[in-house]
Tab-separated table of C-alpha atoms in Angstrom:
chain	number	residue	atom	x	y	z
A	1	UNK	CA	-10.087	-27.684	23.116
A	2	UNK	CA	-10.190	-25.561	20.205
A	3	UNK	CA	-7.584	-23.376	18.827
A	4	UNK	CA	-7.450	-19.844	18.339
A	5	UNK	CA	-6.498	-17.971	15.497
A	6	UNK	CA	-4.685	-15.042	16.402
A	7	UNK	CA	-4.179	-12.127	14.010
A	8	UNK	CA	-0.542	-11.750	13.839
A	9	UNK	CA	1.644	-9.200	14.578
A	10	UNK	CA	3.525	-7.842	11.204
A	11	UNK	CA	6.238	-5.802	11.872
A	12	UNK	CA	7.010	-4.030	15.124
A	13	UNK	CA	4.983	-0.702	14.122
A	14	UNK	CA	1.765	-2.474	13.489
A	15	UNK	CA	-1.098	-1.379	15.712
A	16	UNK	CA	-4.108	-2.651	13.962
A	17	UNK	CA	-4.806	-5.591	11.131
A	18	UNK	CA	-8.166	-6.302	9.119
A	19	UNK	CA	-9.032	-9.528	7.315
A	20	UNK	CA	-8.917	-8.891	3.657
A	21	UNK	CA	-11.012	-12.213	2.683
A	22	UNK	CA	-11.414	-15.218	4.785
A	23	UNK	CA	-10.385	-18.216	1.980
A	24	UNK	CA	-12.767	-20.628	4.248
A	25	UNK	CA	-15.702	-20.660	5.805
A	26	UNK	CA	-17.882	-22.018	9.199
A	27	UNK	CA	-18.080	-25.805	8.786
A	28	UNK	CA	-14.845	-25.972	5.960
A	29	UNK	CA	-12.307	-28.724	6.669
A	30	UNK	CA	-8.632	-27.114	6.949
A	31	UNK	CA	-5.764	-28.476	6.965
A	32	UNK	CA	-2.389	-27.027	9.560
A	33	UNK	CA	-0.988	-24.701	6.906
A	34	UNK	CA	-2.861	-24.289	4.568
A	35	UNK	CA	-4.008	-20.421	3.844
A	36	UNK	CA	-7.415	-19.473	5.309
A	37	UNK	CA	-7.601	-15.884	5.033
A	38	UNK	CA	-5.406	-12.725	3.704
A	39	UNK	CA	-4.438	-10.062	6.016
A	40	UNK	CA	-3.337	-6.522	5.270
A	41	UNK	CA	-1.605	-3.941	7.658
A	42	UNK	CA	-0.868	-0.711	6.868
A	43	UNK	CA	1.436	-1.565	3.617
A	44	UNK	CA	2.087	-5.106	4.140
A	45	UNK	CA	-0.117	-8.242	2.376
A	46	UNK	CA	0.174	-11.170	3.677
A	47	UNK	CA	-2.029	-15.064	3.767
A	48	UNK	CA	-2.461	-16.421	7.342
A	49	UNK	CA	-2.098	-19.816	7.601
A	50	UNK	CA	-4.203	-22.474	10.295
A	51	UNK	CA	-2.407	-23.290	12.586
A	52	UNK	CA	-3.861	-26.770	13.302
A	53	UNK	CA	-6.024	-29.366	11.820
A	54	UNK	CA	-9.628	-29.648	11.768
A	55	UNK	CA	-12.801	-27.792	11.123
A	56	UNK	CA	-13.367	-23.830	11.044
A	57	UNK	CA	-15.802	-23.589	14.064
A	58	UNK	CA	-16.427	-19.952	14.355
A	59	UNK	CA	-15.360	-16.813	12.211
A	60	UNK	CA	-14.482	-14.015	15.445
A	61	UNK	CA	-13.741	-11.186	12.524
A	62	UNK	CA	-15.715	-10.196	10.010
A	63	UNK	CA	-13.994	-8.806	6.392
A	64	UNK	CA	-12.488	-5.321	6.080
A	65	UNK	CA	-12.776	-5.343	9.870
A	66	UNK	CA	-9.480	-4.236	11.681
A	67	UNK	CA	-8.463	-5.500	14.840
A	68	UNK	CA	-5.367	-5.091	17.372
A	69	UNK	CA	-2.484	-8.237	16.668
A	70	UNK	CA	-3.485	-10.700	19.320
A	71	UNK	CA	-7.056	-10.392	18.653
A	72	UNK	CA	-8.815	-13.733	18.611
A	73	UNK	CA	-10.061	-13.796	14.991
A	74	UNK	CA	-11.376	-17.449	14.783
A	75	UNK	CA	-11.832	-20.614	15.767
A	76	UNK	CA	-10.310	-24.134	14.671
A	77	UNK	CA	-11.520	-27.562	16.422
A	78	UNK	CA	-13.548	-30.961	16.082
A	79	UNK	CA	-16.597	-30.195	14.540
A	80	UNK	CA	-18.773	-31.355	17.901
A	81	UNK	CA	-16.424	-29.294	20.071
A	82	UNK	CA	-17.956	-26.327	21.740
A	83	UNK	CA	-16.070	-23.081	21.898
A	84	UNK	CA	-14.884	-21.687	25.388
A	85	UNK	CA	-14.451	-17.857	25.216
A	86	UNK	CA	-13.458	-16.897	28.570
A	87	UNK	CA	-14.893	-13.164	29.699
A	88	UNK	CA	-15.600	-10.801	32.681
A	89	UNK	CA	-18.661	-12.094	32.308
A	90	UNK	CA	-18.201	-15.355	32.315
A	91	UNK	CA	-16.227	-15.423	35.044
A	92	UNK	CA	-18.421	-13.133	37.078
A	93	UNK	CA	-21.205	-16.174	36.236
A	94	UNK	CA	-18.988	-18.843	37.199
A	95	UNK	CA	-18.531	-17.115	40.873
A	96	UNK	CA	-22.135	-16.738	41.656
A	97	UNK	CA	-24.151	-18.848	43.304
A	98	UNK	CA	-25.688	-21.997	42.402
A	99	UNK	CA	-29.469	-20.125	42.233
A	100	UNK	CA	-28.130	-17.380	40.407
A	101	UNK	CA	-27.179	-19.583	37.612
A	102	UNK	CA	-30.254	-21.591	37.410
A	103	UNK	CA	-32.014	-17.732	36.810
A	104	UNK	CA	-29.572	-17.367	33.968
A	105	UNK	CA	-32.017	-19.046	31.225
A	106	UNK	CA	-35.246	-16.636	32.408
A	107	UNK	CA	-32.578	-13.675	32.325
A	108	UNK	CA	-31.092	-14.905	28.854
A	109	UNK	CA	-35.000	-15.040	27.412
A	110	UNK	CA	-35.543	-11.105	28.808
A	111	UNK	CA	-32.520	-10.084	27.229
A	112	UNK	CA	-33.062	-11.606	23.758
A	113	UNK	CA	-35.399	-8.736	22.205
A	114	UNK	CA	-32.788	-6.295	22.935
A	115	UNK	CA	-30.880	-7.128	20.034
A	116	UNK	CA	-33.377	-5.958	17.903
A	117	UNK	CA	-33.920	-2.637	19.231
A	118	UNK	CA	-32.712	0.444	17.815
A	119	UNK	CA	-29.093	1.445	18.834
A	120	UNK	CA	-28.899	4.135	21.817
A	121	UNK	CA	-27.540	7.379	20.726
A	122	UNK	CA	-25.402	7.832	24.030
A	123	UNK	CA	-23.388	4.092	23.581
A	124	UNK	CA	-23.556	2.396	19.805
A	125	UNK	CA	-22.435	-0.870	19.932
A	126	UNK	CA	-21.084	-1.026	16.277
A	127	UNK	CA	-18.491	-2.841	14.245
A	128	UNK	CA	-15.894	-0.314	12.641
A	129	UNK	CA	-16.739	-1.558	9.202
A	130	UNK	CA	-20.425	-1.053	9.758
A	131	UNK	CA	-19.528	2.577	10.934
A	132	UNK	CA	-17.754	3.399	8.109
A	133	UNK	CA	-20.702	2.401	6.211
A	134	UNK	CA	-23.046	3.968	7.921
A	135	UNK	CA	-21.302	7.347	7.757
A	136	UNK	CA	-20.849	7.286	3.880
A	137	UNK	CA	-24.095	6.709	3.594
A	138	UNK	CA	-25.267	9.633	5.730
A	139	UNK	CA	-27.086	7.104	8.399
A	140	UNK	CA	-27.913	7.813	11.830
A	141	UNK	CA	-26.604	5.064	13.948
A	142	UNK	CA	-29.061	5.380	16.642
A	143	UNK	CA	-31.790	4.823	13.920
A	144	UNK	CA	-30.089	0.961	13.132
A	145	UNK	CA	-31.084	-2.049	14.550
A	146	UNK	CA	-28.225	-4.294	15.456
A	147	UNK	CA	-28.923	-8.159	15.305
A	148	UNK	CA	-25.256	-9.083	16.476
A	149	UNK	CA	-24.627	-10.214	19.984
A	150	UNK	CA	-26.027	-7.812	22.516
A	151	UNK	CA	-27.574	-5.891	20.257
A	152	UNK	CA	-24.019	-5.018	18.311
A	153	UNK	CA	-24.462	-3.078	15.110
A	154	UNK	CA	-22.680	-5.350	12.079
A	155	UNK	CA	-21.728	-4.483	8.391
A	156	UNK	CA	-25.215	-6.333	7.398
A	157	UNK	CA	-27.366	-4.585	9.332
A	158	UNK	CA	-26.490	-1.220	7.765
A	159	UNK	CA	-26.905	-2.725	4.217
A	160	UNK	CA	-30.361	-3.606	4.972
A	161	UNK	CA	-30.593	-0.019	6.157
A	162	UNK	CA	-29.526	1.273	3.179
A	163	UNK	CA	-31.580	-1.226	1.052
A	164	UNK	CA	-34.679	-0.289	2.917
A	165	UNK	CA	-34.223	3.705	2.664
A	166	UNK	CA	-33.609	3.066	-1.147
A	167	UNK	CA	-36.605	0.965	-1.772
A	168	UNK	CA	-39.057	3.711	0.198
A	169	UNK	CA	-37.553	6.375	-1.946
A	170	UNK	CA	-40.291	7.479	-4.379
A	171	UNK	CA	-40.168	8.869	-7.943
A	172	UNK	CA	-41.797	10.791	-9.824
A	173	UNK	CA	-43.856	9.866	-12.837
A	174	UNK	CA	-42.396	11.664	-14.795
A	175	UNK	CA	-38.713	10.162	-14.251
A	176	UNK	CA	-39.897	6.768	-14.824
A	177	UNK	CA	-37.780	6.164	-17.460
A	178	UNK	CA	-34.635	7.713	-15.952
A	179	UNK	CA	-35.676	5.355	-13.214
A	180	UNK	CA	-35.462	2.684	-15.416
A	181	UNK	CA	-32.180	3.216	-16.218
A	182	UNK	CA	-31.216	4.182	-12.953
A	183	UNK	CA	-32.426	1.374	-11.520
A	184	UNK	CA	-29.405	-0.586	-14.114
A	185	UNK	CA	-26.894	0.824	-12.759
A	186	UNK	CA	-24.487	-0.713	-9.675
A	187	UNK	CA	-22.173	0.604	-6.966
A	188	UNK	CA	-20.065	-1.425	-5.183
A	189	UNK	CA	-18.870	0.685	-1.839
A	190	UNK	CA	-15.761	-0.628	-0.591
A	191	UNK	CA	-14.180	-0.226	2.875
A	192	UNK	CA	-10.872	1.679	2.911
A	193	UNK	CA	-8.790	-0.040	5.080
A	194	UNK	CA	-5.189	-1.579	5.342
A	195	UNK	CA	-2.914	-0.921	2.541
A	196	UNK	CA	-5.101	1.775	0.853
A	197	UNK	CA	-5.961	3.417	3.944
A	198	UNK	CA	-1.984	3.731	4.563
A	199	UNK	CA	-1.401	5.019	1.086
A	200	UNK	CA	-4.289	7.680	1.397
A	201	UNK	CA	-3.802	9.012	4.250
A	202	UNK	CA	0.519	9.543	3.843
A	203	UNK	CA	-0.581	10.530	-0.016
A	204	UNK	CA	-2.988	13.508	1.684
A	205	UNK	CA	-0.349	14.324	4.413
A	206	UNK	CA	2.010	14.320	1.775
A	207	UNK	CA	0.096	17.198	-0.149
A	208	UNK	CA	-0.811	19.037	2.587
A	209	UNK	CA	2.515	18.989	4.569
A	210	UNK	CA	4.705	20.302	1.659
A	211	UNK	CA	5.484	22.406	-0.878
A	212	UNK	CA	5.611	20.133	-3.997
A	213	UNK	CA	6.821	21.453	-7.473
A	214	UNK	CA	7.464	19.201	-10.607
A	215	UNK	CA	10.046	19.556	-13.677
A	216	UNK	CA	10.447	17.899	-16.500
A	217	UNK	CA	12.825	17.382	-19.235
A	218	UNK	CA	13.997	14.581	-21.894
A	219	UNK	CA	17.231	12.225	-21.722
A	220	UNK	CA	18.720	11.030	-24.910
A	221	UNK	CA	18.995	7.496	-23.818
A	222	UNK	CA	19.626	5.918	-27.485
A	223	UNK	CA	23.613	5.453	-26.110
A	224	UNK	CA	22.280	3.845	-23.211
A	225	UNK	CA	20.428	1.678	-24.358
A	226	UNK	CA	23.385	0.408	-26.631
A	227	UNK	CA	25.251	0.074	-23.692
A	228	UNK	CA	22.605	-2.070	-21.586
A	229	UNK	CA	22.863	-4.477	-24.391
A	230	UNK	CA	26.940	-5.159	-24.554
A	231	UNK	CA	26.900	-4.637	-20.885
A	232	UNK	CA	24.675	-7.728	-20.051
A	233	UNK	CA	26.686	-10.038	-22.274
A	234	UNK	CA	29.412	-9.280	-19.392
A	235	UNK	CA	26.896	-9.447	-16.119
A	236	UNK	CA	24.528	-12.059	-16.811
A	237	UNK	CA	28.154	-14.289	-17.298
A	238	UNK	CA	30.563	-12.917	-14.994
A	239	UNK	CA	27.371	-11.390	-12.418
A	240	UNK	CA	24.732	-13.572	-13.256
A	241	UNK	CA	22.366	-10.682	-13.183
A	242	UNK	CA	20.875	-8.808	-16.285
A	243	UNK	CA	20.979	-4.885	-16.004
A	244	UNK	CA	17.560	-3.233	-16.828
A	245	UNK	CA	16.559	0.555	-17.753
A	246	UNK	CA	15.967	1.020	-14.344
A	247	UNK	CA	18.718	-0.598	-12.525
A	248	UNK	CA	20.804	2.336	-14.899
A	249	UNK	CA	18.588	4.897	-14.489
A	250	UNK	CA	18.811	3.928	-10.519
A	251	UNK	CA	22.625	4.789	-10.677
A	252	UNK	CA	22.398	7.243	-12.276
A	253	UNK	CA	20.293	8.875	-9.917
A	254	UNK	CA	22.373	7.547	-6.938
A	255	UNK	CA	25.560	9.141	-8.558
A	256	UNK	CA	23.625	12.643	-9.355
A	257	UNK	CA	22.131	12.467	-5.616
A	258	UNK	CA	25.795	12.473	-4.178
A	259	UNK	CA	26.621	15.639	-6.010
A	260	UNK	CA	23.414	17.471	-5.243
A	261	UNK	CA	23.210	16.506	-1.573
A	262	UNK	CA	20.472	19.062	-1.357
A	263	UNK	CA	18.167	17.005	-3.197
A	264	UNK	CA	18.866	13.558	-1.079
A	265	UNK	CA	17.589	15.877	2.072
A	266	UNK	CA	13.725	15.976	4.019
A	267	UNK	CA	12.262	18.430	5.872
A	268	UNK	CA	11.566	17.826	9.893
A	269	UNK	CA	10.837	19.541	12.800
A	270	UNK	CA	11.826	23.308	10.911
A	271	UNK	CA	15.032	21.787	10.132
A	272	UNK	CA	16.558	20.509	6.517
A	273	UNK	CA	18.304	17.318	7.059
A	274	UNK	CA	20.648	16.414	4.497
A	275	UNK	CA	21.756	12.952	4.034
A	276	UNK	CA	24.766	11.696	2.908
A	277	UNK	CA	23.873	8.726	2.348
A	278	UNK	CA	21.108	7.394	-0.129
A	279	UNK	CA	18.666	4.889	0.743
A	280	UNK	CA	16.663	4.305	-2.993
A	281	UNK	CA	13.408	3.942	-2.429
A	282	UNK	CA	11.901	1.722	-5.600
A	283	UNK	CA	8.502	2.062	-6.158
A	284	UNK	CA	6.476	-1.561	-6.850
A	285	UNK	CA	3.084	-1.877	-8.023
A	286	UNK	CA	0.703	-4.324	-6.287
A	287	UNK	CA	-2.857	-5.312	-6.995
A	288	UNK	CA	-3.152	-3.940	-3.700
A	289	UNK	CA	-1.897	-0.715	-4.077
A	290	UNK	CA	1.895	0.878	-4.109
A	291	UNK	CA	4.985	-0.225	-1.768
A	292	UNK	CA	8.059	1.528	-1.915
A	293	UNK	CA	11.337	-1.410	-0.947
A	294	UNK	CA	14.765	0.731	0.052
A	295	UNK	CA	18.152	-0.136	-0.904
A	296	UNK	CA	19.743	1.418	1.527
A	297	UNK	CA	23.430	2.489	1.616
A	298	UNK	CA	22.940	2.486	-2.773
A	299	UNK	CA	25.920	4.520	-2.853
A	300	UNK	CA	28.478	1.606	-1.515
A	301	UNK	CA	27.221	-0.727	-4.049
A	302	UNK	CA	27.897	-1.846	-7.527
A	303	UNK	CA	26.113	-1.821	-10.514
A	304	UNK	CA	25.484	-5.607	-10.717
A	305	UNK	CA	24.886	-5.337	-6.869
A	306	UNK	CA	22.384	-3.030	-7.099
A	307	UNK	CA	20.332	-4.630	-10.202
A	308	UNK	CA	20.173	-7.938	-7.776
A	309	UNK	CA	19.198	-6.021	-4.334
A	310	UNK	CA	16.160	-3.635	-6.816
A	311	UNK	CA	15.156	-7.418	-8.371
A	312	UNK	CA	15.268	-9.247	-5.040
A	313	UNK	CA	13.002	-6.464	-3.129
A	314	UNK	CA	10.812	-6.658	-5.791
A	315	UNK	CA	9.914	-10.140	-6.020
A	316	UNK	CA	9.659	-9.766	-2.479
A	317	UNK	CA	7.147	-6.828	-2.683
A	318	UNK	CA	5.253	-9.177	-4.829
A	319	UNK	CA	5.424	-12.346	-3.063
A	320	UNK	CA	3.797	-10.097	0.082
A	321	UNK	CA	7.294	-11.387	1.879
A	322	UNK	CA	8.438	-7.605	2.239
A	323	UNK	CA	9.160	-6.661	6.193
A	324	UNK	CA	8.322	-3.208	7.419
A	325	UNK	CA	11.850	-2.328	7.839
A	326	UNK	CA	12.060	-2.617	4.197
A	327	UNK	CA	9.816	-0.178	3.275
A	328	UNK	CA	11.444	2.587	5.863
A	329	UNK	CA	13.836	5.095	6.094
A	330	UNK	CA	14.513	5.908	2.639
A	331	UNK	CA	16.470	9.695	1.186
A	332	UNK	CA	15.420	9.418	-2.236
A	333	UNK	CA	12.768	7.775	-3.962
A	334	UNK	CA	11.684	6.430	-7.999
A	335	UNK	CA	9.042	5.183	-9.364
A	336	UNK	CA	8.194	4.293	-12.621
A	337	UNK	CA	5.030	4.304	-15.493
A	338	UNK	CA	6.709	3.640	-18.466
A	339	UNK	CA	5.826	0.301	-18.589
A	340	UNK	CA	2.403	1.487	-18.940
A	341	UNK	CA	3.063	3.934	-21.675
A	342	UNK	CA	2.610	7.275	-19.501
A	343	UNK	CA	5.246	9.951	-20.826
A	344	UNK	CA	5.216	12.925	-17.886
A	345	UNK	CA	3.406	12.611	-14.843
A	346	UNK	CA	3.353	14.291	-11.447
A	347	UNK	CA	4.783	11.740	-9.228
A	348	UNK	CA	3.627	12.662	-5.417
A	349	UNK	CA	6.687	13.005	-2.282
A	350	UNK	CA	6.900	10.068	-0.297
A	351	UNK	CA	7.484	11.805	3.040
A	352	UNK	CA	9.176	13.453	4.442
A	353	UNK	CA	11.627	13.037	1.153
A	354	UNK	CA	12.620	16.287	-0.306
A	355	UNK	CA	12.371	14.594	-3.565
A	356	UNK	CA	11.202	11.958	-6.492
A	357	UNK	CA	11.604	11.133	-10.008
A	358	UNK	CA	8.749	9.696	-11.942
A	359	UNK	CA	10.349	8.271	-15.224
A	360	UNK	CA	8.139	7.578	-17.991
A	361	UNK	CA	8.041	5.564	-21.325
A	362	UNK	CA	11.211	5.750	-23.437
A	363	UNK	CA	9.745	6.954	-26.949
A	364	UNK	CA	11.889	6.559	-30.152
A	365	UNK	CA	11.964	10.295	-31.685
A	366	UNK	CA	13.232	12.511	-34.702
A	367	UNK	CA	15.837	14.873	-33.313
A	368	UNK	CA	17.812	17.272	-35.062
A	369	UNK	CA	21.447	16.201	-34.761
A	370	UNK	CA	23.277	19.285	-36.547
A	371	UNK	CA	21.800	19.324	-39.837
A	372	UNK	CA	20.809	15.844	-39.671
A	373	UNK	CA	17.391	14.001	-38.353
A	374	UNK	CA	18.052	11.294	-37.005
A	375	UNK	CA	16.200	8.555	-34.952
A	376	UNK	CA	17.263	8.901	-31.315
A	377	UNK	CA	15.640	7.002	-27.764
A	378	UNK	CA	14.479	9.476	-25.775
A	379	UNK	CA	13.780	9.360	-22.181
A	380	UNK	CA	10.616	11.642	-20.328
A	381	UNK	CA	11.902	12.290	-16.699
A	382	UNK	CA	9.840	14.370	-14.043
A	383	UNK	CA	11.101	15.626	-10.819
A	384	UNK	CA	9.054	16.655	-7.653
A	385	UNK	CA	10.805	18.614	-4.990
A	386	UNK	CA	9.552	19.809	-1.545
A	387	UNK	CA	10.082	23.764	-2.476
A	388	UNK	CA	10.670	24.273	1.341
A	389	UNK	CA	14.089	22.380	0.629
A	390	UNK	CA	15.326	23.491	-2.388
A	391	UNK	CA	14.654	26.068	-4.963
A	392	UNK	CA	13.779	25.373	-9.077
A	393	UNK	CA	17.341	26.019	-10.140
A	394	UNK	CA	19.020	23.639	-7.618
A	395	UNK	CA	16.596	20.963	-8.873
A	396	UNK	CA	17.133	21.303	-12.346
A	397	UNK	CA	20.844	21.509	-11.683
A	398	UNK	CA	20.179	18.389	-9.963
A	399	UNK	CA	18.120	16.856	-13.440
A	400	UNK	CA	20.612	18.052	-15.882
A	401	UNK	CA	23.037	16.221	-13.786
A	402	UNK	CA	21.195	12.912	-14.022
A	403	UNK	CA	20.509	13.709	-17.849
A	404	UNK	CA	24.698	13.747	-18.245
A	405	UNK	CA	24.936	10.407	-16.854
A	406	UNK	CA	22.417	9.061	-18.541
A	407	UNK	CA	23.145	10.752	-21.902
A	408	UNK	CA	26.937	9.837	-21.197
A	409	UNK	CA	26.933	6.448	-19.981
A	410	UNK	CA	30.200	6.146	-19.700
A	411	UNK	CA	30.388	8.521	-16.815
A	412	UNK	CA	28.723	6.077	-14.488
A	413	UNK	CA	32.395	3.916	-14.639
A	414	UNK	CA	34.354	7.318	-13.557
């Protein structure tokens, strides 16, 4: 009997799943383990693996399409074994009487050019993908044909659509030559869904459910720096860890957050809840798109500690290994561009946070030290704050705060 594959369930808050890319196809041998597809739910990646030996008989869910966990999503058997899907129909059949069944053929025959019939406007059998499609591309769905079973719309049939409409669309002699060039060009239209879906829809909310306003100012980090380096010659020995910019700049920011509790606060339900507590949201860019790992309780931990728990999240964020209860519930969040040479940004709240610090790429300067120039690190910060929480001066008192310790190292150990 052949085996289903089942679209897992990832995390307790999951509702729906799509199949990123399916790594095999109809007819492929696979082996019990090995990865056959990649699936993606809300903000976690993840490669589902078969689950027994043999051949991929039948592929249930099509790319970019997003199913419930539980859903039947494909088949794995012998390659001569024939698939049982067991439905109200089926069952209705298998109750009926012996002449009913031998009628099923001459029904089966009627039934067959229905699938090729336009869609009716009052009950579209379509595939959510092909939907989405169809809609961006300003098609009526009653005018599509479906071809899947019983007449279902699928992602195909609206590309051919749109190919057709495109081809009948006539131009003028005049714009031959535009057409020429035109005709060059390529867009590739591509379903929002898992991951990105989760990111734009809590980016928009995010926008439109607050009152964002972002400072900025410059740390002197050139001390800091100084320190990193005769600092790791104690934790990679004694710790076996190496601190990095931002495992400092992460205390830092976990030591100014205690004395501004204001800032470590959301907004919910008309009411300001301050934490005292910090859970650090890190921010970790996928291929993908952004995930966010929290350290939670940062404020109980060491430095050394918390370089190891920002490190391990990380490589789990990138391994795809990352639970949903790992990306919830933080106070406080950071994220981080200067590896990509961005100075100031406008970092976006990760809601319902009341704040987030966007640091940027450490750039060596000429500063003015009395009547001296000299050469000094320094260190572009930006803050966004939920205005509806806290006002400009309580934020920068909050920033200048974080500049001391990171200006002042030493402050960190007090």
């Amino acid at each position: 009997m052949a085996v289903e594959v089942l679209m897992p369930k990832m995390g307790m808050a999951m509702k729906e799943g799509t199949v990123s890319h399916w790594n095999k196809q109809v007819g492929d041998l696979v082996s019990k383990g090995e990865v056959i597809a990649s699936i993606s739910s809300e903000k976690i990646e993840a490669d589902l693996e078969a689950p027994a030996d043999g051949v991929l008989l039948k592929i249930a869910v099509s790319e970019w399409e997003g199913v419930p966990p539980g859903t039947v999503i494909g088949y794995i058997g012998h390659p001569s074994e024939q698939i049982v899907e067991e439905t109200a129909a089926t069952a209705t059949l298998e109750a009926a009487a012996p002449e009913a069944r031998e009628e099923l053929p001459a029904a089966s025959t009627a039934m067959a050019p229905m699938a090729a019939t336009p869609a009716s406007s009052k009950e579209v059998k379509i595939s959510p993908v092909a939907r989405k499609l169809a809609e961006a591309a300003g098609l009526p769905l009653e005018s599509l044909i479906g071809t899947g079973p019983a007449g279902r719309i699928t992602k195909e049939d609206v590309e051919k659509a749109i190919a057709d409409r495109e081809t009948k669309q006539t131009v003028a002699p005049e714009d031959d030559q535009r057409a020429a060039v035109a005709g060059k060009e390529t867009v590739e239209q591509l379903p929002v869904s898992g991951m990105r879906k989760v990111i734009a829809s809590r980016m928009m909310a995010s926008l439109r459910e607050s009152a964002q306003l972002t400072i900025t100012a410059r740390a002197d980090v050139t001390d800091l720096i100084a320190w990193q380096q005769k600092m790791n010659e104690v934790t990679q020995k004694e710790h076996d860890t190496k601190l990095t910019l931002t495992d400092l700049i992460a205390k830092a920011t976990v030591l100014a957050l205690q004395k501004h509790k204001q800032v470590n606060s959301a907004y919910l339900d008309e009411r300001i809840h301050r934490y005292g507590h910090v859970h650090l949201g890190i921010a970790v860019a996928l291929e993908q798109g952004l995930v966010v790992p929290v350290v939670r309780h940062a404020e109980s931990v060491s430095l050394p500690d918390l370089s190891r728990r920002i490190k391990a999240l990380a490589a789990q964020a990138r391994e795809g290994t990352l639970g949903m209860e790992e990306m919830q519930g933080s106070t406080f969040s950071i994220t981080n561009l200067g590896a990509y040479g961005i100075e100031f940004f406008t970092p976006v709240l990760n809601p319902p946070e009341a704040g987030i610090l966007g640091v940027g790429a450490v750039q060596d300067t000429p500063v003015f030290v009395g009547e001296e120039v000299r050469r000094r690190s320094l260190l572009p910060l930006s803050l966004t704050f939920d205005h509806r929480v806290l006002d400009g001066a309580p934020a920068a008192e909050f920033l200048h705060t974080l500049r001391k310790y990171l200006e002042e190292p030493y402050r960190m150990l007090l």
